[in-house]
PDB file of C-alpha atoms and ligand atoms in Angstrom:
ATOM      1  CA  UNK L  27       3.588 -41.376  26.726  1.00  0.00           C
ATOM      2  CA  UNK L  28       7.122 -40.591  25.499  1.00  0.00           C
ATOM      3  CA  UNK L  29       7.265 -39.934  21.775  1.00  0.00           C
ATOM      4  CA  UNK L  30       9.650 -42.576  20.419  1.00  0.00           C
ATOM      5  CA  UNK L  31      10.103 -40.540  17.278  1.00  0.00           C
ATOM      6  CA  UNK L  32      11.717 -37.639  19.117  1.00  0.00           C
ATOM      7  CA  UNK L  33      14.690 -39.873  19.885  1.00  0.00           C
ATOM      8  CA  UNK L  34      15.650 -40.515  16.264  1.00  0.00           C
ATOM      9  CA  UNK L  35      17.598 -37.283  15.701  1.00  0.00           C
ATOM     10  CA  UNK L  36      18.964 -37.318  19.259  1.00  0.00           C
ATOM     11  CA  UNK L  37      22.691 -36.780  19.387  1.00  0.00           C
ATOM     12  CA  UNK L  38      22.945 -35.888  15.685  1.00  0.00           C
ATOM     13  CA  UNK L  39      24.497 -32.675  14.461  1.00  0.00           C
ATOM     14  CA  UNK L  40      21.748 -30.906  12.544  1.00  0.00           C
ATOM     15  CA  UNK L  41      22.095 -28.076  10.008  1.00  0.00           C
ATOM     16  CA  UNK L  42      19.172 -25.859   8.959  1.00  0.00           C
ATOM     17  CA  UNK L  43      19.779 -23.905   5.753  1.00  0.00           C
ATOM     18  CA  UNK L  44      17.368 -20.977   5.420  1.00  0.00           C
ATOM     19  CA  UNK L  45      16.830 -20.734   9.175  1.00  0.00           C
ATOM     20  CA  UNK L  46      15.765 -17.092   8.954  1.00  0.00           C
ATOM     21  CA  UNK L  47      12.757 -17.768   6.744  1.00  0.00           C
ATOM     22  CA  UNK L  48       9.101 -18.243   7.663  1.00  0.00           C
ATOM     23  CA  UNK L  49       9.367 -21.976   8.388  1.00  0.00           C
ATOM     24  CA  UNK L  50      13.095 -22.041   9.215  1.00  0.00           C
ATOM     25  CA  UNK L  51      12.617 -19.603  12.110  1.00  0.00           C
ATOM     26  CA  UNK L  52      10.110 -21.848  13.855  1.00  0.00           C
ATOM     27  CA  UNK L  53      11.858 -25.102  12.925  1.00  0.00           C
ATOM     28  CA  UNK L  54      15.106 -23.732  14.361  1.00  0.00           C
ATOM     29  CA  UNK L  55      13.424 -23.007  17.697  1.00  0.00           C
ATOM     30  CA  UNK L  56      11.700 -26.412  17.789  1.00  0.00           C
ATOM     31  CA  UNK L  57      14.792 -28.461  16.905  1.00  0.00           C
ATOM     32  CA  UNK L  58      16.821 -26.500  19.459  1.00  0.00           C
ATOM     33  CA  UNK L  59      14.169 -27.206  22.106  1.00  0.00           C
ATOM     34  CA  UNK L  60      14.071 -30.928  21.240  1.00  0.00           C
ATOM     35  CA  UNK L  61      17.721 -31.699  20.622  1.00  0.00           C
ATOM     36  CA  UNK L  62      19.701 -28.901  22.321  1.00  0.00           C
ATOM     37  CA  UNK L  63      21.258 -25.721  20.955  1.00  0.00           C
ATOM     38  CA  UNK L  64      24.698 -27.370  20.857  1.00  0.00           C
ATOM     39  CA  UNK L  65      23.412 -29.882  18.267  1.00  0.00           C
ATOM     40  CA  UNK L  66      21.602 -27.453  15.946  1.00  0.00           C
ATOM     41  CA  UNK L  67      23.494 -25.246  13.458  1.00  0.00           C
ATOM     42  CA  UNK L  68      21.696 -22.633  11.418  1.00  0.00           C
ATOM     43  CA  UNK L  69      22.526 -20.591   8.335  1.00  0.00           C
ATOM     44  CA  UNK L  70      20.666 -18.024   6.277  1.00  0.00           C
ATOM     45  CA  UNK L  71      21.514 -15.501   3.583  1.00  0.00           C
ATOM     46  CA  UNK L  72      21.177 -12.879   6.350  1.00  0.00           C
ATOM     47  CA  UNK L  73      23.080 -13.478   9.589  1.00  0.00           C
ATOM     48  CA  UNK L  74      21.159 -13.127  12.864  1.00  0.00           C
ATOM     49  CA  UNK L  75      23.854 -13.330  15.548  1.00  0.00           C
ATOM     50  CA  UNK L  76      21.299 -12.909  18.350  1.00  0.00           C
ATOM     51  CA  UNK L  77      19.592 -16.127  17.152  1.00  0.00           C
ATOM     52  CA  UNK L  78      22.838 -17.986  16.372  1.00  0.00           C
ATOM     53  CA  UNK L  79      22.148 -17.866  12.641  1.00  0.00           C
ATOM     54  CA  UNK L  80      25.320 -17.668  10.569  1.00  0.00           C
ATOM     55  CA  UNK L  81      25.226 -15.678   7.325  1.00  0.00           C
ATOM     56  CA  UNK L  82      25.877 -18.080   4.424  1.00  0.00           C
ATOM     57  CA  UNK L  83      24.644 -18.016   0.825  1.00  0.00           C
ATOM     58  CA  UNK L  84      23.429 -21.473  -0.206  1.00  0.00           C
ATOM     59  CA  UNK L  85      25.143 -20.857  -3.562  1.00  0.00           C
ATOM     60  CA  UNK L  86      28.491 -20.642  -1.728  1.00  0.00           C
ATOM     61  CA  UNK L  87      29.447 -24.312  -2.070  1.00  0.00           C
ATOM     62  CA  UNK L  88      32.835 -23.868  -0.419  1.00  0.00           C
ATOM     63  CA  UNK L  89      31.327 -22.094   2.591  1.00  0.00           C
ATOM     64  CA  UNK L  90      28.709 -24.813   2.923  1.00  0.00           C
ATOM     65  CA  UNK L  91      31.360 -27.522   2.585  1.00  0.00           C
ATOM     66  CA  UNK L  92      33.345 -25.940   5.452  1.00  0.00           C
ATOM     67  CA  UNK L  93      30.225 -25.559   7.577  1.00  0.00           C
ATOM     68  CA  UNK L  94      29.369 -29.259   7.201  1.00  0.00           C
ATOM     69  CA  UNK L  95      32.947 -30.443   7.671  1.00  0.00           C
ATOM     70  CA  UNK L  96      33.782 -28.250  10.675  1.00  0.00           C
ATOM     71  CA  UNK L  97      30.615 -29.097  12.576  1.00  0.00           C
ATOM     72  CA  UNK L  98      30.445 -32.777  11.572  1.00  0.00           C
ATOM     73  CA  UNK L  99      26.889 -32.310  10.316  1.00  0.00           C
ATOM     74  CA  UNK L 100      24.822 -35.513  10.014  1.00  0.00           C
ATOM     75  CA  UNK L 101      21.321 -34.242   9.164  1.00  0.00           C
ATOM     76  CA  UNK L 102      20.393 -31.310   6.871  1.00  0.00           C
ATOM     77  CA  UNK L 103      17.138 -29.385   6.525  1.00  0.00           C
ATOM     78  CA  UNK L 104      17.460 -27.406   3.281  1.00  0.00           C
ATOM     79  CA  UNK L 105      14.745 -24.739   3.380  1.00  0.00           C
ATOM     80  CA  UNK L 106      16.275 -21.866   1.381  1.00  0.00           C
ATOM     81  CA  UNK L 107      14.243 -21.016  -1.727  1.00  0.00           C
ATOM     82  CA  UNK L 108      12.556 -18.230  -3.698  1.00  0.00           C
ATOM     83  CA  UNK L 109       8.771 -18.766  -3.567  1.00  0.00           C
ATOM     84  CA  UNK L 110       6.051 -18.563  -6.197  1.00  0.00           C
ATOM     85  CA  UNK L 111       5.169 -14.874  -6.473  1.00  0.00           C
ATOM     86  CA  UNK L 112       8.702 -13.503  -5.970  1.00  0.00           C
ATOM     87  CA  UNK L 113      10.045 -16.099  -8.404  1.00  0.00           C
ATOM     88  CA  UNK L 114       7.899 -14.674 -11.188  1.00  0.00           C
ATOM     89  CA  UNK L 115       9.563 -11.249 -10.752  1.00  0.00           C
ATOM     90  CA  UNK L 116      12.960 -12.739 -11.632  1.00  0.00           C
ATOM     91  CA  UNK L 117      12.601 -16.300 -12.954  1.00  0.00           C
ATOM     92  CA  UNK L 118      16.274 -16.798 -13.799  1.00  0.00           C
ATOM     93  CA  UNK L 119      17.386 -15.796 -10.306  1.00  0.00           C
ATOM     94  CA  UNK L 120      14.724 -18.047  -8.737  1.00  0.00           C
ATOM     95  CA  UNK L 121      15.939 -20.974 -10.844  1.00  0.00           C
ATOM     96  CA  UNK L 122      19.582 -20.312  -9.936  1.00  0.00           C
ATOM     97  CA  UNK L 123      18.891 -20.167  -6.217  1.00  0.00           C
ATOM     98  CA  UNK L 124      16.401 -23.014  -6.051  1.00  0.00           C
ATOM     99  CA  UNK L 125      18.354 -25.430  -8.239  1.00  0.00           C
ATOM    100  CA  UNK L 126      21.901 -24.248  -7.464  1.00  0.00           C
ATOM    101  CA  UNK L 127      21.172 -24.423  -3.748  1.00  0.00           C
ATOM    102  CA  UNK L 128      19.732 -27.908  -4.020  1.00  0.00           C
ATOM    103  CA  UNK L 129      22.656 -29.227  -6.084  1.00  0.00           C
ATOM    104  CA  UNK L 130      25.138 -27.862  -3.545  1.00  0.00           C
ATOM    105  CA  UNK L 131      23.251 -29.600  -0.753  1.00  0.00           C
ATOM    106  CA  UNK L 132      22.873 -32.918  -2.601  1.00  0.00           C
ATOM    107  CA  UNK L 133      26.502 -33.042  -3.754  1.00  0.00           C
ATOM    108  CA  UNK L 134      27.856 -32.133  -0.312  1.00  0.00           C
ATOM    109  CA  UNK L 135      25.478 -34.576   1.350  1.00  0.00           C
ATOM    110  CA  UNK L 136      26.958 -37.389  -0.746  1.00  0.00           C
ATOM    111  CA  UNK L 137      30.521 -36.167  -0.166  1.00  0.00           C
ATOM    112  CA  UNK L 138      30.064 -36.027   3.620  1.00  0.00           C
ATOM    113  CA  UNK L 139      27.852 -39.150   3.896  1.00  0.00           C
ATOM    114  CA  UNK L 140      25.026 -37.112   5.425  1.00  0.00           C
ATOM    115  CA  UNK L 141      22.487 -39.476   6.999  1.00  0.00           C
ATOM    116  CA  UNK L 142      19.289 -37.624   6.064  1.00  0.00           C
ATOM    117  CA  UNK L 143      18.297 -34.563   4.068  1.00  0.00           C
ATOM    118  CA  UNK L 144      14.946 -32.760   4.263  1.00  0.00           C
ATOM    119  CA  UNK L 145      13.912 -30.961   1.080  1.00  0.00           C
ATOM    120  CA  UNK L 146      10.575 -29.151   0.999  1.00  0.00           C
ATOM    121  CA  UNK L 147       8.409 -29.213  -2.074  1.00  0.00           C
ATOM    122  CA  UNK L 148       5.101 -27.408  -2.497  1.00  0.00           C
ATOM    123  CA  UNK L 149       1.552 -27.371  -3.855  1.00  0.00           C
ATOM    124  CA  UNK L 150       3.068 -25.167  -6.597  1.00  0.00           C
ATOM    125  CA  UNK L 151       4.258 -28.358  -8.354  1.00  0.00           C
ATOM    126  CA  UNK L 152       0.672 -28.891  -9.524  1.00  0.00           C
ATOM    127  CA  UNK L 153      -0.809 -27.336 -12.650  1.00  0.00           C
ATOM    128  CA  UNK L 154      -2.914 -28.394 -15.617  1.00  0.00           C
ATOM    129  CA  UNK L 155      -4.364 -31.857 -16.257  1.00  0.00           C
ATOM    130  CA  UNK L 156      -5.193 -32.798 -12.666  1.00  0.00           C
ATOM    131  CA  UNK L 157      -8.328 -32.863 -10.518  1.00  0.00           C
ATOM    132  CA  UNK L 158      -8.226 -29.618  -8.502  1.00  0.00           C
ATOM    133  CA  UNK L 159      -9.966 -31.070  -5.475  1.00  0.00           C
ATOM    134  CA  UNK L 160      -8.508 -33.846  -3.399  1.00  0.00           C
ATOM    135  CA  UNK L 161      -5.548 -33.958  -5.800  1.00  0.00           C
ATOM    136  CA  UNK L 162      -3.770 -37.330  -5.491  1.00  0.00           C
ATOM    137  CA  UNK L 163      -0.071 -37.666  -4.668  1.00  0.00           C
ATOM    138  CA  UNK L 164       0.908 -39.126  -8.024  1.00  0.00           C
ATOM    139  CA  UNK L 165      -0.422 -37.033 -10.927  1.00  0.00           C
ATOM    140  CA  UNK L 166       1.182 -35.308 -13.932  1.00  0.00           C
ATOM    141  CA  UNK L 167       3.107 -32.281 -12.657  1.00  0.00           C
ATOM    142  CA  UNK L 168       2.805 -29.354 -15.077  1.00  0.00           C
ATOM    143  CA  UNK L 169       3.415 -26.232 -12.978  1.00  0.00           C
ATOM    144  CA  UNK L 170       2.878 -22.706 -14.266  1.00  0.00           C
ATOM    145  CA  UNK L 171       5.527 -20.888 -12.158  1.00  0.00           C
ATOM    146  CA  UNK L 172       9.315 -21.044 -12.109  1.00  0.00           C
ATOM    147  CA  UNK L 173       9.060 -21.933  -8.418  1.00  0.00           C
ATOM    148  CA  UNK L 174       6.848 -24.909  -9.267  1.00  0.00           C
ATOM    149  CA  UNK L 175       9.131 -25.975 -12.125  1.00  0.00           C
ATOM    150  CA  UNK L 176      12.178 -25.818  -9.845  1.00  0.00           C
ATOM    151  CA  UNK L 177      10.418 -27.883  -7.187  1.00  0.00           C
ATOM    152  CA  UNK L 178       9.268 -30.568  -9.666  1.00  0.00           C
ATOM    153  CA  UNK L 179      12.874 -30.794 -10.873  1.00  0.00           C
ATOM    154  CA  UNK L 180      14.036 -30.851  -7.253  1.00  0.00           C
ATOM    155  CA  UNK L 181      11.675 -33.698  -6.361  1.00  0.00           C
ATOM    156  CA  UNK L 182      13.052 -35.705  -9.270  1.00  0.00           C
ATOM    157  CA  UNK L 183      16.657 -34.946  -8.335  1.00  0.00           C
ATOM    158  CA  UNK L 184      15.922 -35.995  -4.758  1.00  0.00           C
ATOM    159  CA  UNK L 185      14.648 -39.344  -6.019  1.00  0.00           C
ATOM    160  CA  UNK L 186      17.624 -39.624  -8.370  1.00  0.00           C
ATOM    161  CA  UNK L 187      20.143 -39.102  -5.565  1.00  0.00           C
ATOM    162  CA  UNK L 188      18.315 -41.690  -3.490  1.00  0.00           C
ATOM    163  CA  UNK L 189      18.400 -44.257  -6.313  1.00  0.00           C
ATOM    164  CA  UNK L 190      21.889 -43.438  -7.560  1.00  0.00           C
ATOM    165  CA  UNK L 191      23.738 -42.646  -4.314  1.00  0.00           C
ATOM    166  CA  UNK L 192      21.490 -44.068  -1.597  1.00  0.00           C
ATOM    167  CA  UNK L 193      21.110 -40.540  -0.187  1.00  0.00           C
ATOM    168  CA  UNK L 194      18.159 -40.518   2.208  1.00  0.00           C
ATOM    169  CA  UNK L 195      16.307 -37.401   1.020  1.00  0.00           C
ATOM    170  CA  UNK L 196      12.794 -36.924   2.400  1.00  0.00           C
ATOM    171  CA  UNK L 197      10.284 -34.400   1.136  1.00  0.00           C
ATOM    172  CA  UNK L 198       6.867 -32.896   1.817  1.00  0.00           C
ATOM    173  CA  UNK L 199       4.751 -30.726  -0.494  1.00  0.00           C
ATOM    174  CA  UNK L 200       3.983 -27.834   1.846  1.00  0.00           C
ATOM    175  CA  UNK L 201       0.620 -26.135   1.447  1.00  0.00           C
ATOM    176  CA  UNK L 202       0.294 -22.473   2.457  1.00  0.00           C
ATOM    177  CA  UNK L 203       1.856 -22.216   5.924  1.00  0.00           C
ATOM    178  CA  UNK L 204       0.234 -19.940   8.513  1.00  0.00           C
ATOM    179  CA  UNK L 205       1.965 -18.914  11.725  1.00  0.00           C
ATOM    180  CA  UNK L 206       2.405 -15.853  13.943  1.00  0.00           C
ATOM    181  CA  UNK L 207       6.066 -16.351  14.873  1.00  0.00           C
ATOM    182  CA  UNK L 208       7.499 -15.237  11.522  1.00  0.00           C
ATOM    183  CA  UNK L 209       6.465 -13.549   8.297  1.00  0.00           C
ATOM    184  CA  UNK L 210       6.196 -15.300   4.933  1.00  0.00           C
ATOM    185  CA  UNK L 211       7.901 -13.727   1.943  1.00  0.00           C
ATOM    186  CA  UNK L 212       7.065 -13.836  -1.725  1.00  0.00           C
ATOM    187  CA  UNK L 213       4.376 -16.526  -1.727  1.00  0.00           C
ATOM    188  CA  UNK L 214       0.864 -16.708  -3.169  1.00  0.00           C
ATOM    189  CA  UNK L 215      -0.586 -17.984   0.107  1.00  0.00           C
ATOM    190  CA  UNK L 216       0.932 -15.111   2.150  1.00  0.00           C
ATOM    191  CA  UNK L 217      -2.460 -13.347   2.298  1.00  0.00           C
ATOM    192  CA  UNK L 218      -3.561 -15.844   4.974  1.00  0.00           C
ATOM    193  CA  UNK L 219      -0.883 -14.483   7.329  1.00  0.00           C
ATOM    194  CA  UNK L 220      -1.075 -10.821   6.228  1.00  0.00           C
ATOM    195  CA  UNK L 221      -4.815 -10.719   6.961  1.00  0.00           C
ATOM    196  CA  UNK L 222      -4.176 -11.253  10.698  1.00  0.00           C
ATOM    197  CA  UNK L 223      -1.669  -8.404  10.839  1.00  0.00           C
ATOM    198  CA  UNK L 224      -4.233  -6.022   9.304  1.00  0.00           C
ATOM    199  CA  UNK L 225      -6.852  -7.169  11.807  1.00  0.00           C
ATOM    200  CA  UNK L 226      -4.471  -6.598  14.714  1.00  0.00           C
ATOM    201  CA  UNK L 227      -3.623  -3.100  13.417  1.00  0.00           C
ATOM    202  CA  UNK L 228      -7.346  -2.231  13.037  1.00  0.00           C
ATOM    203  CA  UNK L 229      -6.842  -1.846   9.296  1.00  0.00           C
ATOM    204  CA  UNK L 230      -8.972  -2.939   6.388  1.00  0.00           C
ATOM    205  CA  UNK L 231      -7.239  -5.779   4.527  1.00  0.00           C
ATOM    206  CA  UNK L 232      -6.853  -5.678   0.759  1.00  0.00           C
ATOM    207  CA  UNK L 233      -6.652  -9.266  -0.447  1.00  0.00           C
ATOM    208  CA  UNK L 234      -4.655  -9.968  -3.602  1.00  0.00           C
ATOM    209  CA  UNK L 235      -6.617 -13.160  -4.330  1.00  0.00           C
ATOM    210  CA  UNK L 236     -10.304 -13.527  -5.248  1.00  0.00           C
ATOM    211  CA  UNK L 237     -12.651 -14.200  -2.360  1.00  0.00           C
ATOM    212  CA  UNK L 238     -13.358 -17.750  -3.560  1.00  0.00           C
ATOM    213  CA  UNK L 239      -9.726 -18.835  -4.246  1.00  0.00           C
ATOM    214  CA  UNK L 240      -9.644 -21.948  -2.050  1.00  0.00           C
ATOM    215  CA  UNK L 241      -6.172 -23.401  -1.403  1.00  0.00           C
ATOM    216  CA  UNK L 242      -4.647 -26.120   0.810  1.00  0.00           C
ATOM    217  CA  UNK L 243      -3.250 -24.608   4.010  1.00  0.00           C
ATOM    218  CA  UNK L 244      -1.607 -25.741   7.235  1.00  0.00           C
ATOM    219  CA  UNK L 245      -1.042 -24.225  10.671  1.00  0.00           C
ATOM    220  CA  UNK L 246       2.638 -23.732  11.523  1.00  0.00           C
ATOM    221  CA  UNK L 247       2.711 -26.259  14.395  1.00  0.00           C
ATOM    222  CA  UNK L 248       1.331 -28.945  12.088  1.00  0.00           C
ATOM    223  CA  UNK L 249       3.865 -27.981   9.418  1.00  0.00           C
ATOM    224  CA  UNK L 250       6.741 -28.330  11.903  1.00  0.00           C
ATOM    225  CA  UNK L 251       5.308 -31.606  13.225  1.00  0.00           C
ATOM    226  CA  UNK L 252       5.101 -33.039   9.686  1.00  0.00           C
ATOM    227  CA  UNK L 253       8.673 -31.927   8.959  1.00  0.00           C
ATOM    228  CA  UNK L 254      10.101 -33.543  12.089  1.00  0.00           C
ATOM    229  CA  UNK L 255       7.902 -36.659  11.859  1.00  0.00           C
ATOM    230  CA  UNK L 256       8.939 -37.529   8.303  1.00  0.00           C
ATOM    231  CA  UNK L 257      12.601 -37.104   9.295  1.00  0.00           C
ATOM    232  CA  UNK L 258      12.150 -39.375  12.303  1.00  0.00           C
ATOM    233  CA  UNK L 259      10.174 -42.050  10.430  1.00  0.00           C
ATOM    234  CA  UNK L 260      11.884 -45.411   9.841  1.00  0.00           C
ATOM    235  CA  UNK L 261      13.647 -45.404   6.484  1.00  0.00           C
ATOM    236  CA  UNK L 262      11.685 -48.368   5.176  1.00  0.00           C
ATOM    237  CA  UNK L 263       8.375 -46.569   5.741  1.00  0.00           C
ATOM    238  CA  UNK L 264       9.266 -43.867   3.194  1.00  0.00           C
ATOM    239  CA  UNK L 265       7.869 -45.368  -0.022  1.00  0.00           C
ATOM    240  CA  UNK L 266       7.714 -42.071  -1.921  1.00  0.00           C
ATOM    241  CA  UNK L 267      11.086 -40.576  -2.807  1.00  0.00           C
ATOM    242  CA  UNK L 268       9.782 -37.600  -4.782  1.00  0.00           C
ATOM    243  CA  UNK L 269       7.516 -35.813  -2.291  1.00  0.00           C
ATOM    244  CA  UNK L 270       4.460 -36.397  -0.095  1.00  0.00           C
ATOM    245  CA  UNK L 271       1.220 -34.398  -0.246  1.00  0.00           C
ATOM    246  CA  UNK L 272       0.539 -33.042   3.246  1.00  0.00           C
ATOM    247  CA  UNK L 273      -2.504 -31.000   4.130  1.00  0.00           C
ATOM    248  CA  UNK L 274      -3.954 -29.455   7.259  1.00  0.00           C
ATOM    249  CA  UNK L 275      -7.089 -27.754   5.985  1.00  0.00           C
ATOM    250  CA  UNK L 276      -8.427 -25.957   2.945  1.00  0.00           C
ATOM    251  CA  UNK L 277     -10.148 -22.558   2.772  1.00  0.00           C
ATOM    252  CA  UNK L 278     -10.761 -19.493   0.600  1.00  0.00           C
ATOM    253  CA  UNK L 279     -10.107 -15.831   1.540  1.00  0.00           C
ATOM    254  CA  UNK L 280     -13.785 -15.220   2.277  1.00  0.00           C
ATOM    255  CA  UNK L 281     -13.941 -18.255   4.542  1.00  0.00           C
ATOM    256  CA  UNK L 282     -11.015 -17.087   6.673  1.00  0.00           C
ATOM    257  CA  UNK L 283     -12.330 -13.488   6.656  1.00  0.00           C
ATOM    258  CA  UNK L 284     -15.719 -14.723   7.874  1.00  0.00           C
ATOM    259  CA  UNK L 285     -14.055 -16.698  10.689  1.00  0.00           C
ATOM    260  CA  UNK L 286     -12.146 -13.550  11.757  1.00  0.00           C
ATOM    261  CA  UNK L 287     -15.321 -11.454  11.563  1.00  0.00           C
ATOM    262  CA  UNK L 288     -17.063 -13.868  13.945  1.00  0.00           C
ATOM    263  CA  UNK L 289     -14.507 -12.702  16.514  1.00  0.00           C
ATOM    264  CA  UNK L 290     -14.250  -9.080  15.304  1.00  0.00           C
ATOM    265  CA  UNK L 291     -17.390  -7.943  13.429  1.00  0.00           C
ATOM    266  CA  UNK L 292     -15.733  -4.578  12.579  1.00  0.00           C
ATOM    267  CA  UNK L 293     -13.006  -6.187  10.469  1.00  0.00           C
ATOM    268  CA  UNK L 294     -13.286  -5.415   6.734  1.00  0.00           C
ATOM    269  CA  UNK L 295     -11.700  -7.054   3.687  1.00  0.00           C
ATOM    270  CA  UNK L 296     -11.735  -5.929   0.071  1.00  0.00           C
ATOM    271  CA  UNK L 297     -10.606  -8.050  -2.856  1.00  0.00           C
ATOM    272  CA  UNK L 298      -8.335  -6.675  -5.573  1.00  0.00           C
ATOM    273  CA  UNK L 299      -6.853  -9.773  -7.254  1.00  0.00           C
ATOM    274  CA  UNK L 300      -3.468  -9.296  -8.943  1.00  0.00           C
ATOM    275  CA  UNK L 301      -1.091 -11.645 -10.824  1.00  0.00           C
ATOM    276  CA  UNK L 302      -1.048 -13.965  -7.818  1.00  0.00           C
ATOM    277  CA  UNK L 303      -4.675 -14.921  -8.472  1.00  0.00           C
ATOM    278  CA  UNK L 304      -3.569 -16.522 -11.732  1.00  0.00           C
ATOM    279  CA  UNK L 305      -1.003 -18.579  -9.817  1.00  0.00           C
ATOM    280  CA  UNK L 306      -3.610 -19.601  -7.219  1.00  0.00           C
ATOM    281  CA  UNK L 307      -6.033 -20.654  -9.966  1.00  0.00           C
ATOM    282  CA  UNK L 308      -3.490 -23.155 -11.276  1.00  0.00           C
ATOM    283  CA  UNK L 309      -3.123 -24.856  -7.874  1.00  0.00           C
ATOM    284  CA  UNK L 310      -5.379 -27.461  -6.237  1.00  0.00           C
ATOM    285  CA  UNK L 311      -8.112 -26.337  -3.867  1.00  0.00           C
ATOM    286  CA  UNK L 312      -7.469 -29.352  -1.656  1.00  0.00           C
ATOM    287  CA  UNK L 313      -5.033 -32.265  -1.747  1.00  0.00           C
ATOM    288  CA  UNK L 314      -5.211 -35.933  -0.812  1.00  0.00           C
ATOM    289  CA  UNK L 315      -2.526 -36.708   1.771  1.00  0.00           C
ATOM    290  CA  UNK L 316      -3.510 -40.336   2.411  1.00  0.00           C
ATOM    291  CA  UNK L 317      -0.065 -41.642   1.367  1.00  0.00           C
ATOM    292  CA  UNK L 318       1.652 -39.586   4.100  1.00  0.00           C
ATOM    293  CA  UNK L 319      -0.968 -40.775   6.587  1.00  0.00           C
ATOM    294  CA  UNK L 320      -0.370 -44.397   5.614  1.00  0.00           C
ATOM    295  CA  UNK L 321       3.438 -44.348   5.347  1.00  0.00           C
ATOM    296  CA  UNK L 322       4.518 -42.289   8.334  1.00  0.00           C
ATOM    297  CA  UNK L 323       1.375 -41.625  10.309  1.00  0.00           C
ATOM    298  CA  UNK L 324       0.719 -38.021   9.273  1.00  0.00           C
ATOM    299  CA  UNK L 325      -2.333 -36.476  10.893  1.00  0.00           C
ATOM    300  CA  UNK L 326      -3.000 -32.753  11.361  1.00  0.00           C
ATOM    301  CA  UNK L 327      -4.205 -31.341  14.687  1.00  0.00           C
ATOM    302  CA  UNK L 328      -5.510 -27.865  13.767  1.00  0.00           C
ATOM    303  CA  UNK L 329      -8.637 -26.821  11.855  1.00  0.00           C
ATOM    304  CA  UNK L 330      -9.596 -23.355  10.564  1.00  0.00           C
ATOM    305  CA  UNK L 331     -11.439 -22.247  13.700  1.00  0.00           C
ATOM    306  CA  UNK L 332      -8.526 -23.210  15.972  1.00  0.00           C
ATOM    307  CA  UNK L 333      -6.058 -21.548  13.617  1.00  0.00           C
ATOM    308  CA  UNK L 334      -8.007 -18.270  13.645  1.00  0.00           C
ATOM    309  CA  UNK L 335      -8.193 -18.280  17.453  1.00  0.00           C
ATOM    310  CA  UNK L 336      -4.451 -18.839  17.831  1.00  0.00           C
ATOM    311  CA  UNK L 337      -3.477 -16.383  15.105  1.00  0.00           C
ATOM    312  CA  UNK L 338      -5.718 -13.555  16.299  1.00  0.00           C
ATOM    313  CA  UNK L 339      -4.581 -13.889  19.882  1.00  0.00           C
ATOM    314  CA  UNK L 340      -0.885 -14.032  19.071  1.00  0.00           C
ATOM    315  CA  UNK L 341      -0.699 -11.495  16.248  1.00  0.00           C
ATOM    316  CA  UNK L 342      -2.655  -9.021  18.404  1.00  0.00           C
ATOM    317  CA  UNK L 343       0.045  -9.402  21.067  1.00  0.00           C
ATOM    318  CA  UNK L 344       2.672  -8.221  18.555  1.00  0.00           C
ATOM    319  CA  UNK L 345       0.769  -4.930  18.205  1.00  0.00           C
ATOM    320  CA  UNK L 346      -0.257  -4.804  21.883  1.00  0.00           C
ATOM    321  CA  UNK L 347      -3.918  -4.958  20.928  1.00  0.00           C
ATOM    322  CA  UNK L 348      -6.186  -6.338  23.609  1.00  0.00           C
ATOM    323  CA  UNK L 349      -7.385  -9.898  23.201  1.00  0.00           C
ATOM    324  CA  UNK L 350     -10.969 -10.459  22.144  1.00  0.00           C
TER     325      UNK L 350
HETATM  326  N1  LIG G 412       3.438 -20.863   0.182  1.00  0.00           N
HETATM  327  C1  LIG G 412       4.007 -21.144  -1.097  1.00  0.00           C
HETATM  328  C2  LIG G 412       3.747 -20.031  -2.049  1.00  0.00           C
HETATM  329  O1  LIG G 412       2.714 -19.426  -1.927  1.00  0.00           O
HETATM  330  C3  LIG G 412       3.460 -22.412  -1.653  1.00  0.00           C
HETATM  331  O2  LIG G 412       4.241 -23.466  -1.217  1.00  0.00           O
HETATM  332  O3  LIG G 412       4.535 -19.796  -2.917  1.00  0.00           O
END
């Protein structure tokens, strides 16, 4: 059956900002596959000419203005950000990039009458005073990290621009994203990707979270599907203009390690929690994504066992290790 939704961005000129990052890399490939390389423009702080990614700092408003104007951009995916763990190393810089980048995008989107903007939020918006399991969409947001604070502010600015300027900004709170195509950088959930690289290299993995630190997670394909689906949803179905909880699964380090050990009994993990454990402790263990399911039909396709199969097979290929 043809997917009606795939048509919605057809023919539009799309810009991905942060196309060299963990999610941007895979989103860039998927949007190019769906809509054609001539319709998809990509920027990142680091140029990658071989992947058609132009070097552009999201804080360079004039450069971004030219990019949008020259290429008659109609849809923007703004993915550039400093994540939770890296943000704590230099909070002021994280604030400048996360907020300055967003303001540039929102202002230029209004100026150029951009049709739709995607702005990712995160489980890092959550903090004290909430149930930590099955956390609802609408709860007090009291984050403990500068990343979380910037994303709460960003969610509110997204809603403000929608109310004030009619700018169609759509947002998802990403859980930890796990994929083999790219590496995460500077997040608290990065362990769930790193662990597969250690397994493939026949190394013991040292986990920086406690073995029981359960967090909401999602497989990359589901993350990309959610991102494209919300952007293709009819405008009237988007009832939440801050951000939607979206979840794929939920697990702790020992649960994923056990799943890997079922396939490789020799694999070893030790736990030496560092400052990132404190960040993880402030986040939900699982989130309720029923609003996304109701409004735009969100439903994940991958569970933990499937994720481990796909990750082990594909990360092993990177290191030319034989499949199990
Ligand atoms: N993966 C992010 C982080 O760990 C959460 O959205 O910072």
